[in-house]
mmCIF file of C-alpha atoms in Angstrom:
data_model
loop_
_atom_site.group_PDB
_atom_site.id
_atom_site.type_symbol
_atom_site.label_atom_id
_atom_site.label_comp_id
_atom_site.label_asym_id
_atom_site.label_seq_id
_atom_site.Cartn_x
_atom_site.Cartn_y
_atom_site.Cartn_z
ATOM 1 C CA UNK A 241 -32.661 -129.443 164.848
ATOM 2 C CA UNK A 242 -32.495 -125.685 165.489
ATOM 3 C CA UNK A 243 -30.376 -124.082 168.234
ATOM 4 C CA UNK A 244 -30.950 -120.616 169.638
ATOM 5 C CA UNK A 245 -28.497 -118.598 171.749
ATOM 6 C CA UNK A 246 -29.710 -116.517 174.617
ATOM 7 C CA UNK A 247 -28.517 -112.908 175.033
ATOM 8 C CA UNK A 248 -25.822 -113.827 177.600
ATOM 9 C CA UNK A 249 -24.441 -116.716 175.551
ATOM 10 C CA UNK A 250 -24.429 -114.564 172.413
ATOM 11 C CA UNK A 251 -22.579 -111.789 174.243
ATOM 12 C CA UNK A 252 -19.931 -114.251 175.512
ATOM 13 C CA UNK A 253 -19.469 -115.643 171.996
ATOM 14 C CA UNK A 254 -18.997 -112.173 170.475
ATOM 15 C CA UNK A 255 -16.625 -111.240 173.303
ATOM 16 C CA UNK A 256 -14.516 -114.373 172.695
ATOM 17 C CA UNK A 257 -14.306 -113.656 168.965
ATOM 18 C CA UNK A 258 -13.335 -110.038 169.669
ATOM 19 C CA UNK A 259 -10.531 -110.999 172.069
ATOM 20 C CA UNK A 260 -9.226 -113.613 169.634
ATOM 21 C CA UNK A 261 -9.205 -111.026 166.842
ATOM 22 C CA UNK A 262 -7.463 -108.321 168.893
ATOM 23 C CA UNK A 263 -4.794 -110.804 170.024
ATOM 24 C CA UNK A 264 -4.174 -111.878 166.426
ATOM 25 C CA UNK A 265 -4.149 -108.262 165.177
ATOM 26 C CA UNK A 266 -1.707 -107.269 167.922
ATOM 27 C CA UNK A 267 0.624 -110.072 166.898
ATOM 28 C CA UNK A 268 0.391 -108.998 163.277
ATOM 29 C CA UNK A 269 1.203 -105.385 164.198
ATOM 30 C CA UNK A 270 4.209 -106.485 166.269
ATOM 31 C CA UNK A 271 5.435 -108.665 163.406
ATOM 32 C CA UNK A 272 4.917 -105.777 160.999
ATOM 33 C CA UNK A 273 6.879 -103.388 163.198
ATOM 34 C CA UNK A 274 9.699 -105.929 163.511
ATOM 35 C CA UNK A 275 9.805 -106.402 159.743
ATOM 36 C CA UNK A 276 9.683 -102.648 159.145
ATOM 37 C CA UNK A 277 12.393 -101.841 161.706
ATOM 38 C CA UNK A 278 14.426 -104.902 160.802
ATOM 39 C CA UNK A 279 16.753 -106.919 162.993
ATOM 40 C CA UNK A 280 20.247 -105.639 163.625
ATOM 41 C CA UNK A 281 22.549 -108.586 163.013
ATOM 42 C CA UNK A 282 26.147 -109.123 164.034
ATOM 43 C CA UNK A 283 28.239 -111.859 162.403
ATOM 44 C CA UNK A 284 31.545 -113.147 163.753
ATOM 45 C CA UNK A 285 34.136 -114.157 161.145
ATOM 46 C CA UNK A 286 37.478 -115.845 161.743
ATOM 47 C CA UNK A 287 40.622 -115.798 159.626
ATOM 48 C CA UNK A 288 41.989 -119.342 159.351
ATOM 49 C CA UNK A 289 44.480 -121.262 157.248
ATOM 50 C CA UNK A 290 42.777 -122.062 153.951
ATOM 51 C CA UNK A 291 41.120 -125.492 153.934
ATOM 52 C CA UNK A 292 43.089 -126.527 150.816
ATOM 53 C CA UNK A 293 46.482 -125.893 152.451
ATOM 54 C CA UNK A 294 48.405 -128.764 154.014
ATOM 55 C CA UNK A 295 49.066 -127.752 157.606
ATOM 56 C CA UNK A 296 52.642 -128.039 158.913
ATOM 57 C CA UNK A 297 53.624 -128.241 162.577
ATOM 58 C CA UNK A 298 56.331 -125.904 163.876
ATOM 59 C CA UNK A 299 59.673 -127.555 164.701
ATOM 60 C CA UNK A 300 59.280 -126.656 168.394
ATOM 61 C CA UNK A 301 55.747 -128.186 168.408
ATOM 62 C CA UNK A 302 54.275 -124.975 169.830
ATOM 63 C CA UNK A 303 51.700 -124.680 167.045
ATOM 64 C CA UNK A 304 51.320 -124.743 163.274
ATOM 65 C CA UNK A 305 53.189 -122.696 160.690
ATOM 66 C CA UNK A 306 51.163 -119.608 159.712
ATOM 67 C CA UNK A 307 53.783 -117.334 158.125
ATOM 68 C CA UNK A 308 53.630 -117.300 154.337
ATOM 69 C CA UNK A 309 50.575 -119.579 154.348
ATOM 70 C CA UNK A 310 47.345 -118.760 152.513
ATOM 71 C CA UNK A 311 44.508 -117.743 154.829
ATOM 72 C CA UNK A 312 40.791 -117.303 154.168
ATOM 73 C CA UNK A 313 37.496 -116.947 156.003
ATOM 74 C CA UNK A 314 36.432 -119.938 158.064
ATOM 75 C CA UNK A 315 33.865 -121.829 155.884
ATOM 76 C CA UNK A 316 31.258 -121.957 158.669
ATOM 77 C CA UNK A 317 31.607 -118.180 159.131
ATOM 78 C CA UNK A 318 30.957 -117.728 155.401
ATOM 79 C CA UNK A 319 27.668 -119.582 155.841
ATOM 80 C CA UNK A 320 26.746 -117.302 158.758
ATOM 81 C CA UNK A 321 27.457 -114.192 156.643
ATOM 82 C CA UNK A 322 25.408 -115.589 153.756
ATOM 83 C CA UNK A 323 22.435 -116.248 156.040
ATOM 84 C CA UNK A 324 22.558 -112.696 157.396
ATOM 85 C CA UNK A 325 22.669 -111.295 153.848
ATOM 86 C CA UNK A 326 19.701 -113.454 152.795
ATOM 87 C CA UNK A 327 17.691 -112.194 155.764
ATOM 88 C CA UNK A 328 18.562 -108.641 154.760
ATOM 89 C CA UNK A 329 17.445 -109.316 151.185
ATOM 90 C CA UNK A 330 14.093 -110.436 152.629
ATOM 91 C CA UNK A 331 13.862 -107.067 154.480
ATOM 92 C CA UNK A 332 14.075 -108.875 157.833
ATOM 93 C CA UNK A 333 17.484 -107.429 158.753
ATOM 94 C CA UNK A 334 18.229 -103.715 158.552
ATOM 95 C CA UNK A 335 21.995 -103.793 159.162
ATOM 96 C CA UNK A 336 24.770 -106.395 159.211
ATOM 97 C CA UNK A 337 27.877 -105.725 161.296
ATOM 98 C CA UNK A 338 30.840 -108.074 160.824
ATOM 99 C CA UNK A 339 33.360 -108.680 163.618
ATOM 100 C CA UNK A 340 36.787 -110.301 163.481
ATOM 101 C CA UNK A 341 39.388 -110.623 166.244
ATOM 102 C CA UNK A 342 43.081 -110.775 165.392
ATOM 103 C CA UNK A 343 45.988 -109.010 163.686
ATOM 104 C CA UNK A 344 45.829 -106.452 160.872
ATOM 105 C CA UNK A 345 45.311 -109.179 158.233
ATOM 106 C CA UNK A 346 41.846 -109.870 159.677
ATOM 107 C CA UNK A 347 40.640 -106.774 157.848
ATOM 108 C CA UNK A 348 40.996 -108.758 154.607
ATOM 109 C CA UNK A 349 38.524 -111.288 156.005
ATOM 110 C CA UNK A 350 36.171 -108.483 157.000
ATOM 111 C CA UNK A 351 36.410 -107.029 153.474
ATOM 112 C CA UNK A 352 35.355 -110.404 152.078
ATOM 113 C CA UNK A 353 32.230 -110.342 154.249
ATOM 114 C CA UNK A 354 31.528 -106.740 153.219
ATOM 115 C CA UNK A 355 31.787 -107.790 149.560
ATOM 116 C CA UNK A 356 29.220 -110.534 150.232
ATOM 117 C CA UNK A 357 26.735 -107.920 151.439
ATOM 118 C CA UNK A 358 27.535 -106.892 155.034
ATOM 119 C CA UNK A 359 27.260 -103.170 155.826
ATOM 120 C CA UNK A 360 30.240 -102.387 158.049
ATOM 121 C CA UNK A 361 33.035 -104.054 159.949
ATOM 122 C CA UNK A 362 34.540 -104.087 163.423
ATOM 123 C CA UNK A 363 38.144 -105.200 163.768
ATOM 124 C CA UNK A 364 39.132 -106.107 167.317
ATOM 125 C CA UNK A 365 42.889 -105.687 167.088
ATOM 126 C CA UNK A 366 44.788 -108.422 168.930
ATOM 127 C CA UNK A 367 48.615 -108.327 169.091
ATOM 128 C CA UNK A 368 50.348 -111.299 167.461
ATOM 129 C CA UNK A 369 51.776 -112.470 170.805
ATOM 130 C CA UNK A 370 48.273 -112.725 172.268
ATOM 131 C CA UNK A 371 46.502 -113.954 169.142
ATOM 132 C CA UNK A 372 48.125 -117.408 169.119
ATOM 133 C CA UNK A 373 46.740 -118.132 172.584
ATOM 134 C CA UNK A 374 43.364 -116.477 171.964
ATOM 135 C CA UNK A 375 40.694 -119.034 172.837
ATOM 136 C CA UNK A 376 36.889 -119.240 172.645
ATOM 137 C CA UNK A 377 36.466 -117.913 176.198
ATOM 138 C CA UNK A 378 38.091 -114.542 175.456
ATOM 139 C CA UNK A 379 36.512 -114.276 171.981
ATOM 140 C CA UNK A 380 33.081 -114.930 173.518
ATOM 141 C CA UNK A 381 33.582 -112.112 176.032
ATOM 142 C CA UNK A 382 34.578 -109.769 173.192
ATOM 143 C CA UNK A 383 31.544 -110.717 171.089
ATOM 144 C CA UNK A 384 29.187 -110.345 174.047
ATOM 145 C CA UNK A 385 30.582 -106.888 174.856
ATOM 146 C CA UNK A 386 30.260 -105.774 171.223
ATOM 147 C CA UNK A 387 26.714 -107.139 170.930
ATOM 148 C CA UNK A 388 25.688 -105.024 173.925
ATOM 149 C CA UNK A 389 27.571 -101.972 172.661
ATOM 150 C CA UNK A 390 26.080 -102.186 169.154
ATOM 151 C CA UNK A 391 22.577 -102.987 170.379
ATOM 152 C CA UNK A 392 22.139 -105.945 168.015
ATOM 153 C CA UNK A 393 19.395 -108.518 168.518
ATOM 154 C CA UNK A 394 20.719 -111.354 166.344
ATOM 155 C CA UNK A 395 24.215 -112.813 166.584
ATOM 156 C CA UNK A 396 25.211 -115.261 163.834
ATOM 157 C CA UNK A 397 28.359 -117.379 164.083
ATOM 158 C CA UNK A 398 29.810 -120.436 162.411
ATOM 159 C CA UNK A 399 29.249 -123.539 164.521
ATOM 160 C CA UNK A 400 33.034 -124.040 164.742
ATOM 161 C CA UNK A 401 36.325 -123.002 163.164
ATOM 162 C CA UNK A 402 38.275 -125.469 161.039
ATOM 163 C CA UNK A 403 41.575 -124.673 162.771
ATOM 164 C CA UNK A 404 40.778 -125.625 166.373
ATOM 165 C CA UNK A 405 37.337 -127.298 165.972
ATOM 166 C CA UNK A 406 36.363 -126.126 169.470
ATOM 167 C CA UNK A 407 32.631 -125.550 168.802
ATOM 168 C CA UNK A 408 32.389 -123.409 171.956
ATOM 169 C CA UNK A 409 32.230 -119.724 171.000
ATOM 170 C CA UNK A 410 28.516 -119.536 170.174
ATOM 171 C CA UNK A 411 27.470 -121.346 173.331
ATOM 172 C CA UNK A 412 29.741 -119.264 175.592
ATOM 173 C CA UNK A 413 28.640 -115.989 173.996
ATOM 174 C CA UNK A 414 24.976 -116.869 174.533
ATOM 175 C CA UNK A 415 25.766 -117.602 178.183
ATOM 176 C CA UNK A 416 27.545 -114.257 178.682
ATOM 177 C CA UNK A 417 24.611 -112.417 177.082
ATOM 178 C CA UNK A 418 21.952 -114.601 178.736
ATOM 179 C CA UNK A 419 20.352 -115.051 175.297
ATOM 180 C CA UNK A 420 18.713 -118.219 173.920
ATOM 181 C CA UNK A 421 20.811 -120.151 171.415
ATOM 182 C CA UNK A 422 20.140 -122.246 168.331
ATOM 183 C CA UNK A 423 23.246 -124.251 167.451
ATOM 184 C CA UNK A 424 24.012 -126.383 164.354
ATOM 185 C CA UNK A 425 21.299 -124.512 162.430
ATOM 186 C CA UNK A 426 20.252 -125.963 159.072
ATOM 187 C CA UNK A 427 17.286 -123.586 158.633
ATOM 188 C CA UNK A 428 16.410 -120.222 160.209
ATOM 189 C CA UNK A 429 12.981 -118.562 159.976
ATOM 190 C CA UNK A 430 12.066 -115.165 161.444
ATOM 191 C CA UNK A 431 8.562 -115.000 162.922
ATOM 192 C CA UNK A 432 8.006 -111.531 164.393
ATOM 193 C CA UNK A 433 10.176 -111.275 167.490
ATOM 194 C CA UNK A 434 10.827 -115.034 167.473
ATOM 195 C CA UNK A 435 13.187 -117.282 165.540
ATOM 196 C CA UNK A 436 12.420 -120.818 164.426
ATOM 197 C CA UNK A 437 15.651 -122.781 164.092
ATOM 198 C CA UNK A 438 15.930 -126.267 162.622
ATOM 199 C CA UNK A 439 18.941 -128.066 164.107
ATOM 200 C CA UNK A 440 20.864 -131.091 162.928
ATOM 201 C CA UNK A 441 21.280 -133.585 165.766
ATOM 202 C CA UNK A 442 22.491 -137.183 165.881
ATOM 203 C CA UNK A 443 18.949 -138.551 165.790
ATOM 204 C CA UNK A 444 17.774 -136.392 162.887
ATOM 205 C CA UNK A 445 16.341 -132.859 162.974
ATOM 206 C CA UNK A 446 15.179 -130.818 165.953
ATOM 207 C CA UNK A 447 13.155 -127.598 165.696
ATOM 208 C CA UNK A 448 13.425 -124.963 168.435
ATOM 209 C CA UNK A 449 11.758 -121.577 168.890
ATOM 210 C CA UNK A 450 13.886 -118.729 170.254
ATOM 211 C CA UNK A 451 12.797 -115.386 171.637
ATOM 212 C CA UNK A 452 14.880 -112.562 170.174
ATOM 213 C CA UNK A 453 17.568 -111.435 170.885
ATOM 214 C CA UNK A 454 19.291 -114.752 170.207
ATOM 215 C CA UNK A 455 22.512 -116.456 169.129
ATOM 216 C CA UNK A 456 22.534 -118.821 166.128
ATOM 217 C CA UNK A 457 25.453 -120.963 164.926
ATOM 218 C CA UNK A 458 25.472 -122.086 161.301
ATOM 219 C CA UNK A 459 25.880 -125.658 160.076
ATOM 220 C CA UNK A 460 26.961 -126.709 156.582
ATOM 221 C CA UNK A 461 23.456 -127.326 155.226
ATOM 222 C CA UNK A 462 22.100 -123.906 156.184
ATOM 223 C CA UNK A 463 22.955 -122.433 152.773
ATOM 224 C CA UNK A 464 25.502 -122.229 149.962
ATOM 225 C CA UNK A 465 27.574 -119.012 150.291
ATOM 226 C CA UNK A 466 27.668 -116.752 147.265
ATOM 227 C CA UNK A 467 30.767 -115.585 145.420
ATOM 228 C CA UNK A 468 31.355 -111.864 145.748
ATOM 229 C CA UNK A 469 30.942 -110.029 142.446
ATOM 230 C CA UNK A 470 33.556 -107.573 141.184
ATOM 231 C CA UNK A 471 31.284 -104.518 141.677
ATOM 232 C CA UNK A 472 30.604 -105.591 145.280
ATOM 233 C CA UNK A 473 34.317 -106.165 145.897
ATOM 234 C CA UNK A 474 34.978 -102.595 144.741
ATOM 235 C CA UNK A 475 32.140 -101.271 146.932
ATOM 236 C CA UNK A 476 33.520 -103.175 149.933
ATOM 237 C CA UNK A 477 36.751 -101.171 149.741
ATOM 238 C CA UNK A 478 34.762 -98.034 150.576
ATOM 239 C CA UNK A 479 32.812 -99.529 153.467
ATOM 240 C CA UNK A 480 33.805 -98.600 156.988
ATOM 241 C CA UNK A 481 35.914 -100.831 159.245
ATOM 242 C CA UNK A 482 36.207 -99.562 162.803
ATOM 243 C CA UNK A 483 39.220 -100.683 164.842
ATOM 244 C CA UNK A 484 38.539 -101.548 168.477
ATOM 245 C CA UNK A 485 40.916 -102.632 171.234
ATOM 246 C CA UNK A 486 39.923 -105.291 173.787
ATOM 247 C CA UNK A 487 40.705 -102.811 176.567
ATOM 248 C CA UNK A 488 37.996 -100.512 175.144
ATOM 249 C CA UNK A 489 35.532 -103.321 175.824
ATOM 250 C CA UNK A 490 36.895 -104.132 179.272
ATOM 251 C CA UNK A 491 38.105 -107.576 178.168
ATOM 252 C CA UNK A 492 41.271 -109.115 179.612
ATOM 253 C CA UNK A 493 43.256 -111.135 177.046
ATOM 254 C CA UNK A 494 44.886 -113.368 179.651
ATOM 255 C CA UNK A 495 44.415 -116.925 178.408
ATOM 256 C CA UNK A 496 43.117 -119.615 180.746
ATOM 257 C CA UNK A 497 44.203 -122.361 178.387
ATOM 258 C CA UNK A 498 47.785 -123.356 177.561
ATOM 259 C CA UNK A 499 48.761 -125.508 174.584
ATOM 260 C CA UNK A 500 51.402 -127.978 175.724
ATOM 261 C CA UNK A 501 52.269 -129.560 172.395
ATOM 262 C CA UNK A 502 51.071 -129.816 168.793
ATOM 263 C CA UNK A 503 52.103 -132.902 166.836
ATOM 264 C CA UNK A 504 51.500 -134.398 163.417
ATOM 265 C CA UNK A 505 49.209 -137.441 163.335
ATOM 266 C CA UNK A 506 51.121 -140.735 163.132
ATOM 267 C CA UNK A 507 51.974 -141.739 159.599
ATOM 268 C CA UNK A 508 49.998 -144.638 158.173
ATOM 269 C CA UNK A 509 51.275 -147.261 155.786
ATOM 270 C CA UNK A 510 49.894 -146.891 152.276
ATOM 271 C CA UNK A 511 47.032 -149.218 151.390
ATOM 272 C CA UNK A 512 47.091 -151.876 148.673
ATOM 273 C CA UNK A 513 44.328 -152.542 146.148
ATOM 274 C CA UNK A 514 43.409 -156.155 145.452
ATOM 275 C CA UNK A 515 41.538 -157.457 142.426
ATOM 276 C CA UNK A 516 40.075 -160.729 143.706
ATOM 277 C CA UNK A 517 39.040 -162.447 146.918
ATOM 278 C CA UNK A 518 42.011 -164.810 146.595
ATOM 279 C CA UNK A 519 44.376 -161.820 146.471
ATOM 280 C CA UNK A 520 42.706 -160.389 149.574
ATOM 281 C CA UNK A 521 43.095 -163.672 151.488
ATOM 282 C CA UNK A 522 46.738 -163.907 150.409
ATOM 283 C CA UNK A 523 47.456 -160.369 151.643
ATOM 284 C CA UNK A 524 45.730 -161.022 154.955
ATOM 285 C CA UNK A 525 47.797 -164.196 155.459
ATOM 286 C CA UNK A 526 50.941 -162.308 154.512
ATOM 287 C CA UNK A 527 50.141 -159.699 157.162
ATOM 288 C CA UNK A 528 49.506 -162.397 159.766
ATOM 289 C CA UNK A 529 45.902 -161.331 160.248
ATOM 290 C CA UNK A 530 44.462 -164.759 159.344
#
């Protein structure tokens, strides 16, 4: 059977094809411009007690002992830095700015991120007396102010810090900026001026699409952070770290959260290994459980 199109139908068909092509070409041009210009990424890094150190509570129960204790970059922040560097290696990010809030020692943490591949650092200097009570609310306001000041369009953070386990900073920062957020990210893909983020949730995996600018928080499975090479460590010493005060950003350090007490977990009795079922039954009877 043979079909013929009249002049009007043929014109409408050509017009539809033309509009479809121009829409696709426009999207390709926008994606190309984004790739050429590159995203400007900011990564927040936190200095925490090293994960291998046994934490000790202060005698007055006001916090944990930090003096003379080994510190390092929060592991989730390392993953966020690594992801930013990988995006830069793919020519999707043009510059990586690393931010850390805290005392002078935080510059060591920033240097670590610079050695991994970040371009420059921002140290928000917080006096020691204020740093101990510095919570996610204030840090989020600082990060939001810096993101606006620096004109970044991608903010990468660790999903949480291993010292307080709050898991709040990324969400609060996104709220202050009024940006979309992709939390617990296990995969991040840049698609023009959009991000596709695969998230780990209780029921499995969830994929969300975010319009840039956006906030992303990194989960453990996002990547495996690299070790900084000696040449990059030497180069990091020459990279710029700018010192900023919270007052320069219009941020009040007054804490809205007060820690009442910090205590060690209750000690547990050591377990006993048994070889046979009879030994297990005997131990349970001895303990009065059966």
